[in-house]
mmCIF file of C-alpha atoms in Angstrom:
data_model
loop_
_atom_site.group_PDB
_atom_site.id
_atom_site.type_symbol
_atom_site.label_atom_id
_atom_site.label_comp_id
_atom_site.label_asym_id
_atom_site.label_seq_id
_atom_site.Cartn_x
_atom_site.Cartn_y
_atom_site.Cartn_z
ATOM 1 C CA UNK A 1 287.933 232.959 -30.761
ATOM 2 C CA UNK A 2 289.005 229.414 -31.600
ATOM 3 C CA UNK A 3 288.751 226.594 -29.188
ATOM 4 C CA UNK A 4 292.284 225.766 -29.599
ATOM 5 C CA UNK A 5 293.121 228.900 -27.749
ATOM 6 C CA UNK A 6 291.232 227.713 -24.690
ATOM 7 C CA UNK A 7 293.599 225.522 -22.084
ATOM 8 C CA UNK A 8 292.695 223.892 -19.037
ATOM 9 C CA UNK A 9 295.080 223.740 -15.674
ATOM 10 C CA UNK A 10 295.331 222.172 -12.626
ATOM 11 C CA UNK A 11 296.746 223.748 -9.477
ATOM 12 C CA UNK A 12 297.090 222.535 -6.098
ATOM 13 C CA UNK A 13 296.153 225.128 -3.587
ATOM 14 C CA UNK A 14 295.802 224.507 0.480
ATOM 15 C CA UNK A 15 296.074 220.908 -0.411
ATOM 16 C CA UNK A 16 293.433 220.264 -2.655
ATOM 17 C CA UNK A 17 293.201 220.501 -6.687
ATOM 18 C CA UNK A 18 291.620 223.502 -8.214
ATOM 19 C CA UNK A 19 290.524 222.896 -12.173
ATOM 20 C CA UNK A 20 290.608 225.652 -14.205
ATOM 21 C CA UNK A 21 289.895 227.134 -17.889
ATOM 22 C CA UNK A 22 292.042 230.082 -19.546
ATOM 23 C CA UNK A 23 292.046 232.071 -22.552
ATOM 24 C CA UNK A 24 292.938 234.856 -23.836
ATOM 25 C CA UNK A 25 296.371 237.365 -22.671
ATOM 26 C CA UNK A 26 296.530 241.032 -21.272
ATOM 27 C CA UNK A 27 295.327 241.330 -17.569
ATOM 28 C CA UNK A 28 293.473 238.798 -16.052
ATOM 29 C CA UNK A 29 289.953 238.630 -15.235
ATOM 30 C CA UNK A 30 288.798 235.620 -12.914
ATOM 31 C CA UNK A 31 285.657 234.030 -13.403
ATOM 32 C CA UNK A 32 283.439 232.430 -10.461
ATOM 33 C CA UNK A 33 280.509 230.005 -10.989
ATOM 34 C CA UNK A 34 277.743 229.588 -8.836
ATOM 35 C CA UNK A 35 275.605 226.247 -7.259
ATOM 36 C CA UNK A 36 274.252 224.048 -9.194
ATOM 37 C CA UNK A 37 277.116 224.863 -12.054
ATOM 38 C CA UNK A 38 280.959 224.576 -12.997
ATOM 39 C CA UNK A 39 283.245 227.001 -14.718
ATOM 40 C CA UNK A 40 281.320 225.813 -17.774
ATOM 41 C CA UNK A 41 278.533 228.506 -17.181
ATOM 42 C CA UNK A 42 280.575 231.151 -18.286
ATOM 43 C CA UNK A 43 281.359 229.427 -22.187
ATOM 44 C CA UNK A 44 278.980 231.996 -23.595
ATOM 45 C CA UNK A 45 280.890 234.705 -22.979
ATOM 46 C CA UNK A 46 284.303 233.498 -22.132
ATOM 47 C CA UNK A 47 285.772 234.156 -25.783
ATOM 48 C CA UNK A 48 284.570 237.565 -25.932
ATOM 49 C CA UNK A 49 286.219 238.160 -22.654
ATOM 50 C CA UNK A 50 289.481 236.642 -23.537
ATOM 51 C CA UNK A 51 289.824 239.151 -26.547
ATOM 52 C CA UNK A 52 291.272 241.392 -24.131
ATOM 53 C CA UNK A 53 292.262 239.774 -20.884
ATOM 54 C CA UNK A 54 293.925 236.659 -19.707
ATOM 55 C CA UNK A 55 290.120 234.987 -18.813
ATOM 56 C CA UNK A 56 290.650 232.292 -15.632
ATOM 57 C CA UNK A 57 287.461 230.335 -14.806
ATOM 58 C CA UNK A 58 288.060 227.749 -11.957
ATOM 59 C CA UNK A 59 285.897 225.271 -10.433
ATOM 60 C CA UNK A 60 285.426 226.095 -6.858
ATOM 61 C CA UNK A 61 286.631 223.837 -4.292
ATOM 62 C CA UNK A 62 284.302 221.097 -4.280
ATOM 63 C CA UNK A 63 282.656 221.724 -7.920
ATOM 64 C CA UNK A 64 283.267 220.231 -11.050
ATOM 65 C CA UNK A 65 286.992 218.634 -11.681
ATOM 66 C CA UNK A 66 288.255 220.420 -8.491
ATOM 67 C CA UNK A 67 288.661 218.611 -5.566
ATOM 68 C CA UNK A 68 285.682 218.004 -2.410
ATOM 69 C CA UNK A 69 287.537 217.453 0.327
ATOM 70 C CA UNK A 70 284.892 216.752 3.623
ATOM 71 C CA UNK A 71 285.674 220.103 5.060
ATOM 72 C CA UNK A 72 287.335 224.209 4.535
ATOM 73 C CA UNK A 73 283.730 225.641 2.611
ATOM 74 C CA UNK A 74 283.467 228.766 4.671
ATOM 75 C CA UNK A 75 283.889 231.731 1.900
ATOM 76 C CA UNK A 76 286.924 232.617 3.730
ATOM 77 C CA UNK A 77 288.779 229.547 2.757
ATOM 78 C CA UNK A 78 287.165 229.340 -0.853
ATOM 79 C CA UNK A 79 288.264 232.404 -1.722
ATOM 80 C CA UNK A 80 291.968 231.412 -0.196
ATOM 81 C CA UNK A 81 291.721 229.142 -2.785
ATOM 82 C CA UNK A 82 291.142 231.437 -5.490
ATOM 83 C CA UNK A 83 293.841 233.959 -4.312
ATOM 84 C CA UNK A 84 296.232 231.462 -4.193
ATOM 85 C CA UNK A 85 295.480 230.381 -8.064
ATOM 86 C CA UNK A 86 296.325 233.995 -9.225
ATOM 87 C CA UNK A 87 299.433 233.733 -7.128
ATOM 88 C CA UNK A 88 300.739 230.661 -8.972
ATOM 89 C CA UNK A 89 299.486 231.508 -12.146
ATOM 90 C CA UNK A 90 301.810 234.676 -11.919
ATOM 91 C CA UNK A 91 299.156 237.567 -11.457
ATOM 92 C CA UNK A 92 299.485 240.192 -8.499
ATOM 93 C CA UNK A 93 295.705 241.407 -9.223
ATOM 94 C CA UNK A 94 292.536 240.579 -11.044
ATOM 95 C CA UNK A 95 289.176 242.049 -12.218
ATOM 96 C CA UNK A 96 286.411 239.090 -10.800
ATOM 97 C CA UNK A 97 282.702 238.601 -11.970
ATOM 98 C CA UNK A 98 281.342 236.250 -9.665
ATOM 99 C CA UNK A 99 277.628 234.562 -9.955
ATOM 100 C CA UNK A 100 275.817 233.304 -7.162
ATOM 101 C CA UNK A 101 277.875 231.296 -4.793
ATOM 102 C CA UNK A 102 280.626 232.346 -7.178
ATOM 103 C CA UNK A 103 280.020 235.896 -5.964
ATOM 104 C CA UNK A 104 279.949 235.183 -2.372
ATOM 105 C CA UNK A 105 283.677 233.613 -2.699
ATOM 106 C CA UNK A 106 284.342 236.955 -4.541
ATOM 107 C CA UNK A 107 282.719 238.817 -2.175
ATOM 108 C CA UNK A 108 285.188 237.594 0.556
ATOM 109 C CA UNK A 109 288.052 237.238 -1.351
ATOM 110 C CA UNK A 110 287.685 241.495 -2.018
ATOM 111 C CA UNK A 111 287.194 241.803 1.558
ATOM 112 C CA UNK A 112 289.976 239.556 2.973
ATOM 113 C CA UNK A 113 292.748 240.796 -0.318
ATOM 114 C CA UNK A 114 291.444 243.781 -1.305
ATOM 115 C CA UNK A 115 295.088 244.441 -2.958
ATOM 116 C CA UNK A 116 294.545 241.447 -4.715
ATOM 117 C CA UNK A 117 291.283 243.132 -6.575
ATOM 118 C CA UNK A 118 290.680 245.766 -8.665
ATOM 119 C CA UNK A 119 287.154 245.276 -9.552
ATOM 120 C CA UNK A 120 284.293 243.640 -8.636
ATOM 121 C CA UNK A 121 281.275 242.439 -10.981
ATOM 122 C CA UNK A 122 278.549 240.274 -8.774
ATOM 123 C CA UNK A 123 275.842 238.244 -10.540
ATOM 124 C CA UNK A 124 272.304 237.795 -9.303
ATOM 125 C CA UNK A 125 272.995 238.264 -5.528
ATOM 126 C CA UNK A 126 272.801 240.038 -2.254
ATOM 127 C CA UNK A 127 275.079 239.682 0.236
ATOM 128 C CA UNK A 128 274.694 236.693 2.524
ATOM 129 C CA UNK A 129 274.176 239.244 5.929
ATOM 130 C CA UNK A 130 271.427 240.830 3.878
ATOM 131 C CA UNK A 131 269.560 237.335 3.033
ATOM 132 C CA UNK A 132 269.223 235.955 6.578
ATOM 133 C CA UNK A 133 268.488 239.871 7.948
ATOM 134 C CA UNK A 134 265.656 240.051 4.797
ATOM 135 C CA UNK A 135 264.315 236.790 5.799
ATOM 136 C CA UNK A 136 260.525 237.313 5.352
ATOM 137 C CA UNK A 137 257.746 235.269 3.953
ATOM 138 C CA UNK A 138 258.626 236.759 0.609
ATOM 139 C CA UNK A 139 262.455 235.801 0.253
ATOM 140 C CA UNK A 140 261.863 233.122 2.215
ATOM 141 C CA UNK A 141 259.781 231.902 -0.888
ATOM 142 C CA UNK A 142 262.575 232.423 -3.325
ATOM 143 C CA UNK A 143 265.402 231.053 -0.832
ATOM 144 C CA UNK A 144 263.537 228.251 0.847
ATOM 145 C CA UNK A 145 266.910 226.165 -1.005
ATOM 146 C CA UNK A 146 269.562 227.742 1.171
ATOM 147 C CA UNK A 147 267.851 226.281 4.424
ATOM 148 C CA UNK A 148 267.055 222.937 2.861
ATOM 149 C CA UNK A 149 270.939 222.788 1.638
ATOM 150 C CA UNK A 150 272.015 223.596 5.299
ATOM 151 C CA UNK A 151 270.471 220.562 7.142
ATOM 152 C CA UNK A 152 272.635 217.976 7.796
ATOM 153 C CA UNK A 153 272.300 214.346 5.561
ATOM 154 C CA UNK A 154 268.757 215.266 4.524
ATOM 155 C CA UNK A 155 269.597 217.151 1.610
ATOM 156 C CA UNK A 156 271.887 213.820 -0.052
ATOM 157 C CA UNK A 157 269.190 211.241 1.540
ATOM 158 C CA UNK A 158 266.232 213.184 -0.720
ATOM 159 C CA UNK A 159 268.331 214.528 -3.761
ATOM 160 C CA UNK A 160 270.752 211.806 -4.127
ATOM 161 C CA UNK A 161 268.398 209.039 -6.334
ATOM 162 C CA UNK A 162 267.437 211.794 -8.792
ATOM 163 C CA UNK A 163 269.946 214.474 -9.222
ATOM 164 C CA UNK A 164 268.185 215.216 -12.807
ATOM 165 C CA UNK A 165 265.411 215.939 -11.365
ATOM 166 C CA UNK A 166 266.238 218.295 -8.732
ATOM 167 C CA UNK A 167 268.623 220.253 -10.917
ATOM 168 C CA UNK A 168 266.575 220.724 -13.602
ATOM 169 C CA UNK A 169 263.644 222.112 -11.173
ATOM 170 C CA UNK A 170 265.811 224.971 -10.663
ATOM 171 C CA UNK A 171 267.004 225.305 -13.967
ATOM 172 C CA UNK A 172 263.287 225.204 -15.078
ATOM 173 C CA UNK A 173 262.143 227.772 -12.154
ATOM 174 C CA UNK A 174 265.028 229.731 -12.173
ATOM 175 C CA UNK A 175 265.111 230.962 -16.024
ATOM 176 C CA UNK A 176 263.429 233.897 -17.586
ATOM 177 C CA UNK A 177 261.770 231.814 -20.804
ATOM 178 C CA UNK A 178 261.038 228.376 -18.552
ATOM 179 C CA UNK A 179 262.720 226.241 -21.002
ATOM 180 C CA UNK A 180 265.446 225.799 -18.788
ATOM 181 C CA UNK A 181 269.425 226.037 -20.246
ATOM 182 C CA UNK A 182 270.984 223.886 -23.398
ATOM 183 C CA UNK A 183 270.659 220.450 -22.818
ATOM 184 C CA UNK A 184 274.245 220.064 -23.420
ATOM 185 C CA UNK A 185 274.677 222.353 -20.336
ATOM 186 C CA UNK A 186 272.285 220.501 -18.040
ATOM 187 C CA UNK A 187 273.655 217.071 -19.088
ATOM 188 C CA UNK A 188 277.703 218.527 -17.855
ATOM 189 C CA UNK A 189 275.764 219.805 -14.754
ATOM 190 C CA UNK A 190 274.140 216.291 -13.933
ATOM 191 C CA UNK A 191 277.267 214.690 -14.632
ATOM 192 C CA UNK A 192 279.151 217.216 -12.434
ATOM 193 C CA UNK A 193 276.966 216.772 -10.202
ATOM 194 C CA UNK A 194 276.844 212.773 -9.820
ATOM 195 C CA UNK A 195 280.591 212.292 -9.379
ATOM 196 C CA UNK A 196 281.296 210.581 -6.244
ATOM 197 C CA UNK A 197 281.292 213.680 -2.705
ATOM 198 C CA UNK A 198 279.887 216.269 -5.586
ATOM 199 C CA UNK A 199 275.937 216.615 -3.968
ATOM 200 C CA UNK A 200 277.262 216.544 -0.707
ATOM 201 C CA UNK A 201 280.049 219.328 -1.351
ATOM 202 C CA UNK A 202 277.395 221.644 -3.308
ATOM 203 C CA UNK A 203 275.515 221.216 0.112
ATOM 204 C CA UNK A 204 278.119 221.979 2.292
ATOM 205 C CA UNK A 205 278.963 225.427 0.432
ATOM 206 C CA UNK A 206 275.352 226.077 2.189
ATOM 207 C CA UNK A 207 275.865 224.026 5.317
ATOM 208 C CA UNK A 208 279.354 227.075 5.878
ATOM 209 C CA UNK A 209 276.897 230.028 6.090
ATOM 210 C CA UNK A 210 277.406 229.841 9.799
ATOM 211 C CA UNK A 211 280.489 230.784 10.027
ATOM 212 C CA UNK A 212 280.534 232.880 6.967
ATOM 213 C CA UNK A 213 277.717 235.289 8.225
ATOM 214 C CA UNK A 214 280.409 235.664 11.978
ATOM 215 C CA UNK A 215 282.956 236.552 9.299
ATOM 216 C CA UNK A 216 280.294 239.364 7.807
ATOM 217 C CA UNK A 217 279.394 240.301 11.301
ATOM 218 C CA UNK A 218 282.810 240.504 11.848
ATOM 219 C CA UNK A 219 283.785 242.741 9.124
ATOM 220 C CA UNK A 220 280.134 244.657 9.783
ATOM 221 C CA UNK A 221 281.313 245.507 13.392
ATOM 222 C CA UNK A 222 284.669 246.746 12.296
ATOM 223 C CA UNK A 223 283.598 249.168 9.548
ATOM 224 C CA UNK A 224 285.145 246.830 6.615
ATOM 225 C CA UNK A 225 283.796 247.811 3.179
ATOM 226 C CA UNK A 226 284.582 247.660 -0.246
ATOM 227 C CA UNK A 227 286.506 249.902 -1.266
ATOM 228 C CA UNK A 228 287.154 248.735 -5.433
ATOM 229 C CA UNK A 229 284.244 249.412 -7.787
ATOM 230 C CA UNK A 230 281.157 247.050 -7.654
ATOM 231 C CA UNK A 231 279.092 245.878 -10.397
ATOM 232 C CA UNK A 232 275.906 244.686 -9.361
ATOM 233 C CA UNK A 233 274.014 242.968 -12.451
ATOM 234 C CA UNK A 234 270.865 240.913 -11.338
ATOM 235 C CA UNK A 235 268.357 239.650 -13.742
ATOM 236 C CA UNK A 236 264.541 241.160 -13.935
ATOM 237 C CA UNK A 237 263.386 237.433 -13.086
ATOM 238 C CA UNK A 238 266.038 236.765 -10.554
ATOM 239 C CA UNK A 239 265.485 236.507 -7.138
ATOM 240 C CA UNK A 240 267.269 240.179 -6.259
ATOM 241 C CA UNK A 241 264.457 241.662 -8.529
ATOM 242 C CA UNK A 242 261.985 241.431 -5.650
ATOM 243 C CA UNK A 243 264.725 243.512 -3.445
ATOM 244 C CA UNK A 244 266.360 246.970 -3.700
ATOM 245 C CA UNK A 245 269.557 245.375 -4.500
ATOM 246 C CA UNK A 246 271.505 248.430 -5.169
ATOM 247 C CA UNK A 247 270.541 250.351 -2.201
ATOM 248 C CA UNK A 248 271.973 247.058 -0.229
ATOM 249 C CA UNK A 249 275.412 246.950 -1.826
ATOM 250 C CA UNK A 250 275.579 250.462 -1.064
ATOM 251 C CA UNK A 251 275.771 249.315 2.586
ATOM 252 C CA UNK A 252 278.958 247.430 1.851
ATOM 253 C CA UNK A 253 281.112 249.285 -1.062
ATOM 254 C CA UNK A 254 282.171 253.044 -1.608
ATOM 255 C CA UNK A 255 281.295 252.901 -5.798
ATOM 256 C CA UNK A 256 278.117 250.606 -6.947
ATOM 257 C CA UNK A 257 276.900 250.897 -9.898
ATOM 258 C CA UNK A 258 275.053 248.390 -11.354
ATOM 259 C CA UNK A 259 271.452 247.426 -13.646
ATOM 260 C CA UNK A 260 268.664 245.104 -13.786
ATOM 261 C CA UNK A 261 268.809 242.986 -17.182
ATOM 262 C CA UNK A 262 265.590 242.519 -18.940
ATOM 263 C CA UNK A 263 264.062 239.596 -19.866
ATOM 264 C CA UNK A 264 266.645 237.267 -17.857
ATOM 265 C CA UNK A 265 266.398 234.769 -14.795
ATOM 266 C CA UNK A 266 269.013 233.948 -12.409
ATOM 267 C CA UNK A 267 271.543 232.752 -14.818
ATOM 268 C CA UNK A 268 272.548 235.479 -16.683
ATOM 269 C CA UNK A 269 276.057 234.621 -18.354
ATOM 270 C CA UNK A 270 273.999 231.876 -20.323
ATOM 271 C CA UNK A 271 270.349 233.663 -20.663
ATOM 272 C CA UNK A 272 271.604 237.092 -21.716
ATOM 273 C CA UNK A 273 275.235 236.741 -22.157
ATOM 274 C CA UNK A 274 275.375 239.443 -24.927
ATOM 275 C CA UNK A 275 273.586 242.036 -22.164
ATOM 276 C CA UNK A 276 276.025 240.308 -19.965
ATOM 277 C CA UNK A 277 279.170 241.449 -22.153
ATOM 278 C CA UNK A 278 277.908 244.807 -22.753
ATOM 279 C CA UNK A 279 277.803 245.588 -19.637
ATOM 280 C CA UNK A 280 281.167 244.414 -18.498
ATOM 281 C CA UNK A 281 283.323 246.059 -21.316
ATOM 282 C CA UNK A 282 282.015 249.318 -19.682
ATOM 283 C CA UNK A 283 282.871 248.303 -16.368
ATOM 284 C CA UNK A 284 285.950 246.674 -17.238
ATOM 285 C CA UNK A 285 287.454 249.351 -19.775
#
């Protein structure tokens, strides 16, 4: 697909901006990025997508060319934000593939609008209940990040004179081959990353898990589950590998199916996005 068929948007949503990409026509699929990333993470496989859906790939609240506002990162608002985009945009319902954080927002948004989803593809992820009940020595290892993220100033005071560096640690770590991604990936990242409120956002996605994990309780207490189908997708040297990830999301949808990609890391849309696409035209239809 040509680049000329690729637009970009801005909507405002609950008061902030939302930046988005779109391609492609037919029903839409919405596409959610994960920390440390934008809406760009998804370019690999974005065209092939669009060949037979309207393809939306916004930049969270906080991320990339959307807004950061200083507060409203609880999953519950984030994914507001999203269901409000399809709204304007004209769409009563959408398939979602959502990676990491990405898939926590989608994870939320299915629970909260569940008429507002048909199906549900998550990337390289647990739920967020599951992490914090799982947390042994072993995740603990693979997650140390999330409690790092949550402490207040710290994270900014340590990360903010060398956001290079500390982004491409976990682009480095966090890949199958160790090479880390395309340079001219990294590069938008740091960039993303450096704007002015952009490190400190990223860290308050992490610094919500309070009150998203009440919401989970919540929703735990009250028998809410999933009731659309799940994809569960995780890559073999992704941090889900070392748990029985489909046994989990078992505990919180009615139809999972889902695989472990070979030869992949954490981010699979740009290490295996042709294992990626295969696996979402079944899914997707």
């Amino acid at each position: 697909m040509s680049t000329e068929t690729v637009t970009t948007g801005v909507a405002q949503v609950n008061g902030i901006r939302l930046h988005y990409t779109r391609a492609g026509s037919g029903p839409l699929l919405v596409l959610l990025h994960g920390w440390p990333q934008t809406a760009l993470c998804w370019r690999p496989v974005l065209g092939q997508l669009a060949t037979g859906h309207t393809v939306v790939a916004p930049d969270l609240r906080g991320y990339g060319l959307s807004d950061k506002p200083a507060t409203g990162y609880d999953k519950r608002l984030m994914a507001s934000d999203i269901a409000e985009l399809v709204r304007q945009l004209g769409f009563e319902r959408a398939a979602v593939v959502g990676h990491d954080r990405g898939a926590r927002v989608a994870h939320r948004w299915a629970l909260d609008h569940p008429g507002q989803v048909e199906r549900l593809a998550v990337l390289d992820v647990i739920p967020t209940r599951e992490m914090f009940r799982r947390l042994d020595a072993s995740v603990a290892l693979g997650y140390w990040h999330w409690l790092f993220h949550m402490q207040p100033d710290l994270p900014e005071l340590l990360v903010g004179n060398n956001v290079r560096a500390y982004l491409e640690y976990f682009f480095e770590r966090w890949t199958y081959n160790r090479h880390g991604l395309d340079p001219d990936a990294v590069d938008a990242y740091v960039r993303a990353f450096s704007r002015p409120g952009a490190l400190r956002a990223g860290f308050d996605d992490y610094r919500a898990q309070e009150r998203d994990l009440a919401l989970d309780d919540e929703d735990a207490a009250a028998g809410r589950r999933l009731t659309m189908p799940v994809l569960a997708l995780w890559g073999s040297a992704g941090l889900p590998a070392r748990l029985p990830t489909l046994d989990i999301w078992r505990r919180y949808a009615d139809d999972v199916t889902g695989a472990q990609i070979p030869d992949c890391g954490h981010f699979i849309p740009e290490e295996r996005p042709d294992a990626l696409l295969a696996h979402l035209r079944t899914f997707l239809g």
